[in-house]
mmCIF file of C-alpha atoms in Angstrom:
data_model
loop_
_atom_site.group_PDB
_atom_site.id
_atom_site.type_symbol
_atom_site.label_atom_id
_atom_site.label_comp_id
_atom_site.label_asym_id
_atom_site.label_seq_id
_atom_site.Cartn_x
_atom_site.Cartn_y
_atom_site.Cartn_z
ATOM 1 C CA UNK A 1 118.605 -36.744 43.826
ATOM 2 C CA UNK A 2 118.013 -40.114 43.080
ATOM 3 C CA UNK A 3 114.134 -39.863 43.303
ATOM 4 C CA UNK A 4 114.576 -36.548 41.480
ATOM 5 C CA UNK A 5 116.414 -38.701 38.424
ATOM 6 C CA UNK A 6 114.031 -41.517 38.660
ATOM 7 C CA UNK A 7 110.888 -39.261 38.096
ATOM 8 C CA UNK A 8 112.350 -37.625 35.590
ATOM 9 C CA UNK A 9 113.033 -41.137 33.808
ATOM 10 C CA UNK A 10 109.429 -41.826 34.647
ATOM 11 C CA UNK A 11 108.203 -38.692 32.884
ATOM 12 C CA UNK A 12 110.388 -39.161 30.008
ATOM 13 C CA UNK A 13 109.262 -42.767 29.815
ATOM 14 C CA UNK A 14 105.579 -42.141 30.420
ATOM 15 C CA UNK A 15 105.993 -39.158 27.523
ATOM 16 C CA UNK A 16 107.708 -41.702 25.424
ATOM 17 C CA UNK A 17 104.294 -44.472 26.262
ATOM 18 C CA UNK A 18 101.838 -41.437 25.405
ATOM 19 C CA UNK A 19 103.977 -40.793 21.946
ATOM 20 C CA UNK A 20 103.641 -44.052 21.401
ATOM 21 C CA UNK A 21 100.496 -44.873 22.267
ATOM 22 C CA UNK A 22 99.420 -41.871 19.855
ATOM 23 C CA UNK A 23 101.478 -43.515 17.133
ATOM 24 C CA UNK A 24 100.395 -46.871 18.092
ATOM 25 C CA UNK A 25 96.281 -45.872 17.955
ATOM 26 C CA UNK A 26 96.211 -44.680 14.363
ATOM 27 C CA UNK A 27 98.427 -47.342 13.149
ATOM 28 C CA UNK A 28 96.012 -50.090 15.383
ATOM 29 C CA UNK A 29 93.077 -48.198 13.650
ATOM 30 C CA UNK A 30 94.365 -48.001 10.186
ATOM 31 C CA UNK A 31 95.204 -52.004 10.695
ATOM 32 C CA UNK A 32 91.871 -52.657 12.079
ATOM 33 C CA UNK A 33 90.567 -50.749 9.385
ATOM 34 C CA UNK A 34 92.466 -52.629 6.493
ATOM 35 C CA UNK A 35 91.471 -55.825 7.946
ATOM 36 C CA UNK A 36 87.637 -55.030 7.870
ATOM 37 C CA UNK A 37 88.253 -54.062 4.231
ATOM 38 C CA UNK A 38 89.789 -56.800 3.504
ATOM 39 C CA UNK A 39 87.310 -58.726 5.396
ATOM 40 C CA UNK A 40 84.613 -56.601 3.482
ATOM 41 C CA UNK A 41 86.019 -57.619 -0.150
ATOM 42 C CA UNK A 42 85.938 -61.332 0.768
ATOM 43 C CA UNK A 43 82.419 -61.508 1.918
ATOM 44 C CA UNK A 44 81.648 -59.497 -1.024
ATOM 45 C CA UNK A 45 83.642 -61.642 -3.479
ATOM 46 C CA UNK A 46 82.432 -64.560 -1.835
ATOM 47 C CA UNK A 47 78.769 -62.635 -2.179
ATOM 48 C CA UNK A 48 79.252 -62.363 -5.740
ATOM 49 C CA UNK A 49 80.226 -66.013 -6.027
ATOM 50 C CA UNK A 50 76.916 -66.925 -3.808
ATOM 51 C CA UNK A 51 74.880 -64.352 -6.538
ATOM 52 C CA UNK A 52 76.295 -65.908 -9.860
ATOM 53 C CA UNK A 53 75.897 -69.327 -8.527
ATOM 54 C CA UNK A 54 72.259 -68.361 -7.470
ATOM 55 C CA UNK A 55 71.694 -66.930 -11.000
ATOM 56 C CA UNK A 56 72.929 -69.768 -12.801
ATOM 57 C CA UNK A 57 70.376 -71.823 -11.209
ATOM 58 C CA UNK A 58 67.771 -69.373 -12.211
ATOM 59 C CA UNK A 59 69.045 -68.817 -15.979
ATOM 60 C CA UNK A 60 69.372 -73.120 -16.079
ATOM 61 C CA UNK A 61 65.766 -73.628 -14.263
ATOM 62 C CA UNK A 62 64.347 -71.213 -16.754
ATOM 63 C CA UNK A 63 65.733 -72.372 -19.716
ATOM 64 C CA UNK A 64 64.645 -76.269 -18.569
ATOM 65 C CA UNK A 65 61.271 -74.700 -17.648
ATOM 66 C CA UNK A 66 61.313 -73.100 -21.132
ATOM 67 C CA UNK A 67 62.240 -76.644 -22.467
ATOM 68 C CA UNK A 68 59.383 -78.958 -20.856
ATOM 69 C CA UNK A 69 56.922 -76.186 -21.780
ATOM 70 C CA UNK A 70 58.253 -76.942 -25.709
ATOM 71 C CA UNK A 71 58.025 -80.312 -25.074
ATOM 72 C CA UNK A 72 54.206 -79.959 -23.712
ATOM 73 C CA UNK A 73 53.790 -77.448 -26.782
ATOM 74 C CA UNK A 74 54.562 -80.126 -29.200
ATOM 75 C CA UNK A 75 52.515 -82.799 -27.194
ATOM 76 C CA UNK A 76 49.420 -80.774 -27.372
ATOM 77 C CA UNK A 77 49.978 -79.973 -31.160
ATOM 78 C CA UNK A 78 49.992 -83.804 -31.437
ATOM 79 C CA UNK A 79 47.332 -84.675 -29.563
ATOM 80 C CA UNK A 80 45.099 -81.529 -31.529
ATOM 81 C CA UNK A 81 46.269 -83.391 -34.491
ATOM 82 C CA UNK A 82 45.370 -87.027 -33.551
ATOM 83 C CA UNK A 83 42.310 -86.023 -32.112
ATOM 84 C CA UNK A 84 41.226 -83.883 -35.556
ATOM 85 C CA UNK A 85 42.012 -86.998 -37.428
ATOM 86 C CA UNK A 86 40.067 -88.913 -35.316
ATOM 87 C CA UNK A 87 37.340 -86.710 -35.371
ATOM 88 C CA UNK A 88 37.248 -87.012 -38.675
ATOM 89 C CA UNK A 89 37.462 -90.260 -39.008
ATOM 90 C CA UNK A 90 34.265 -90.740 -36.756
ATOM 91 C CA UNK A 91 32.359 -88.626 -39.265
ATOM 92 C CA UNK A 92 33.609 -90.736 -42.293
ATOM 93 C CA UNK A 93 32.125 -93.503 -39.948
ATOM 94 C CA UNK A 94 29.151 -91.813 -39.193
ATOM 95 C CA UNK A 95 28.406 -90.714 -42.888
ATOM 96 C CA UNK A 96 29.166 -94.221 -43.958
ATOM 97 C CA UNK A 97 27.077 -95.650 -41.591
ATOM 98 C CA UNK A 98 24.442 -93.143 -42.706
ATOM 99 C CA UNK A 99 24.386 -93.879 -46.264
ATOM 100 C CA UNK A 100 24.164 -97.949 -45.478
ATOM 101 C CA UNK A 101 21.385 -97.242 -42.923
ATOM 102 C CA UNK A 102 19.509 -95.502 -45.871
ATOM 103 C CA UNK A 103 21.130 -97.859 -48.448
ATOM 104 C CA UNK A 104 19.063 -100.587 -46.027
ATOM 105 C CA UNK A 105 16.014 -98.739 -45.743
ATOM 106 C CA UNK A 106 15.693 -98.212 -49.677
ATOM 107 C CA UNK A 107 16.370 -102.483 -49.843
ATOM 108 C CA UNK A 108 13.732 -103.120 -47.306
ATOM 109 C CA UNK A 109 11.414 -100.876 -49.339
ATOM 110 C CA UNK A 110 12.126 -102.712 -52.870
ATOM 111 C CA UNK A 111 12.164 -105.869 -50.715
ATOM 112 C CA UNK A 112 8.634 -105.223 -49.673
ATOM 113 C CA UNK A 113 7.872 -103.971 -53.382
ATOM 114 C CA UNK A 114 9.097 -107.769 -54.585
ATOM 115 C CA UNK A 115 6.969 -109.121 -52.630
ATOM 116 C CA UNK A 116 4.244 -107.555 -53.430
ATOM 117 C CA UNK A 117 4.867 -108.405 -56.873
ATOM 118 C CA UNK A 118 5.745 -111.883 -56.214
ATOM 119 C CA UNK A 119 2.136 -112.133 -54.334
ATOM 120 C CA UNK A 120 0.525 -110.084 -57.242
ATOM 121 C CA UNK A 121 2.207 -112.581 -59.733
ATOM 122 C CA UNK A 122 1.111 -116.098 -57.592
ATOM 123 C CA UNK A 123 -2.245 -114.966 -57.379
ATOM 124 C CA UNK A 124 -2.052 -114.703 -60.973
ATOM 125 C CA UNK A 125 -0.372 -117.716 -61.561
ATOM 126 C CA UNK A 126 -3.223 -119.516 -59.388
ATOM 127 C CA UNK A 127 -5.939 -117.472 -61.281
ATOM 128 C CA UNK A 128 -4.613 -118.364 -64.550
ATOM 129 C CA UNK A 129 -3.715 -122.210 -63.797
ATOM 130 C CA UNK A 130 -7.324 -122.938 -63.201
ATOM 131 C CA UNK A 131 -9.179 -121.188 -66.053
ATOM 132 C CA UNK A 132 -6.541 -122.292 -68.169
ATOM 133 C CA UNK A 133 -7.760 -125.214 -70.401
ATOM 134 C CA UNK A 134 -5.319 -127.586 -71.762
ATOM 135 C CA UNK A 135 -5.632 -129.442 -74.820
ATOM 136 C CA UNK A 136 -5.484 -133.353 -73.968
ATOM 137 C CA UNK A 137 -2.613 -133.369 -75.546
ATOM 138 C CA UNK A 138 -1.036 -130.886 -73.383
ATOM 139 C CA UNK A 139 -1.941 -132.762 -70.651
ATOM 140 C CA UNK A 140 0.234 -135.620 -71.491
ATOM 141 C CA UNK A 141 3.128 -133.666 -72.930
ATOM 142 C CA UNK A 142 5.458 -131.848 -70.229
ATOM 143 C CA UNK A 143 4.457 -128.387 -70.933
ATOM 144 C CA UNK A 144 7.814 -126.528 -72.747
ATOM 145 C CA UNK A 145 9.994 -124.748 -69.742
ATOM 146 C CA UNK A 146 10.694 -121.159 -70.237
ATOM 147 C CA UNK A 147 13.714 -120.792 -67.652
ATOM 148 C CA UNK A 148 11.872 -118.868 -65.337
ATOM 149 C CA UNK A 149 12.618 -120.047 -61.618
ATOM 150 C CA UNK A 150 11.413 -118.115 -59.295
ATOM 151 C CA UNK A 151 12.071 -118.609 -55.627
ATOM 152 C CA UNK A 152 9.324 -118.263 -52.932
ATOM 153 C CA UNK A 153 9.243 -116.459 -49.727
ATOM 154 C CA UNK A 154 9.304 -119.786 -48.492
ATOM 155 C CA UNK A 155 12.325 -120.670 -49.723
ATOM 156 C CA UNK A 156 10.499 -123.396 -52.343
ATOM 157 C CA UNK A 157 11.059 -122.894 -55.884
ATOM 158 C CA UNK A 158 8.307 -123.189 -58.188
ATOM 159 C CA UNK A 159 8.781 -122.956 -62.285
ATOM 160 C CA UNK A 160 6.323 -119.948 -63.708
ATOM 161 C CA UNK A 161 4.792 -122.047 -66.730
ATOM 162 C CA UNK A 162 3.788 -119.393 -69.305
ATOM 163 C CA UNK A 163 2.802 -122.248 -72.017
ATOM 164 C CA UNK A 164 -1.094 -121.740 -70.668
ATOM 165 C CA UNK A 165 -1.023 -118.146 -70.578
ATOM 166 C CA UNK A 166 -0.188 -118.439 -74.613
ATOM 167 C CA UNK A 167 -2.136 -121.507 -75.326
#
């Protein structure tokens, strides 16, 4: 009876395992379950964390991308400035420059019309110093000076003595 008793323990403790067992499946499932939610929520928070870190860069990057473009904005404004001042500074030059290029052309011209004048007048002055007669008189006496002093091409000065012309 012995063996009798002993498989009868055995059943009842191999019933009592399997009840167990049962029990102990959906409560190993429900704590494997729990823990790969909770394992879930921290990858995910820590996700989150990884995405709001990441986006921060972005929103800083833009805004400091946003910032050296102003800057470069404002630097090109300048430089369009400077360089329309200096623009126009070049054609005050080169209107300047144009008016004393023609300012120097119109003084060569009346240069060239003084000397023709000044040639016109020696030639007179030569004409008119030998068919001028001089009283004797005249010819001792300094003749009267008039003042005018005219200088030469030459760079000699010679006194225009009108006293013949009226004599």
């Amino acid at each position: 009876m012995e063996a009798k008793q002993v498989k009868a323990w055995l059943s009842k403790a191999q019933a009592e395992l399997e009840g167990a067992n049962v029990e102990a499946k959906p409560r190993a499932l429900s704590d494997e379950h729990d823990r790969c939610r909770l394992e879930a929520e921290e990858c995910a928070a820590a996700w989150g964390d990884k995405e709001r870190m990441f986006l921060d860069y972005v929103h800083v990057s833009e805004e400091e991308a946003v910032a050296e473009a102003n800057v470069i904005k404002d630097s090109l404004k300048l430089a369009r400035a400077e360089n329309t001042c200096l623009n126009n500074a070049v054609a005050d030059k080169d209107a300047t420059l144009q008016g004393l290029r023609q300012e120097y052309e119109s003084i060569k011209v009346s240069e060239a019309v003084a000397q023709g004048s000044l040639r016109e007048l020696n030639s007179l002055l030569a004409t008119t110093t030998t068919t001028c007669s001089t009283p004797t008189s005249a010819k001792t006496a300094p003749a009267p000076d008039y003042g005018f002093d005219q200088r030469l091409p030459n760079g000699s000065s010679s006194k225009f003595n009108l006293y013949c012309l009226f004599v």
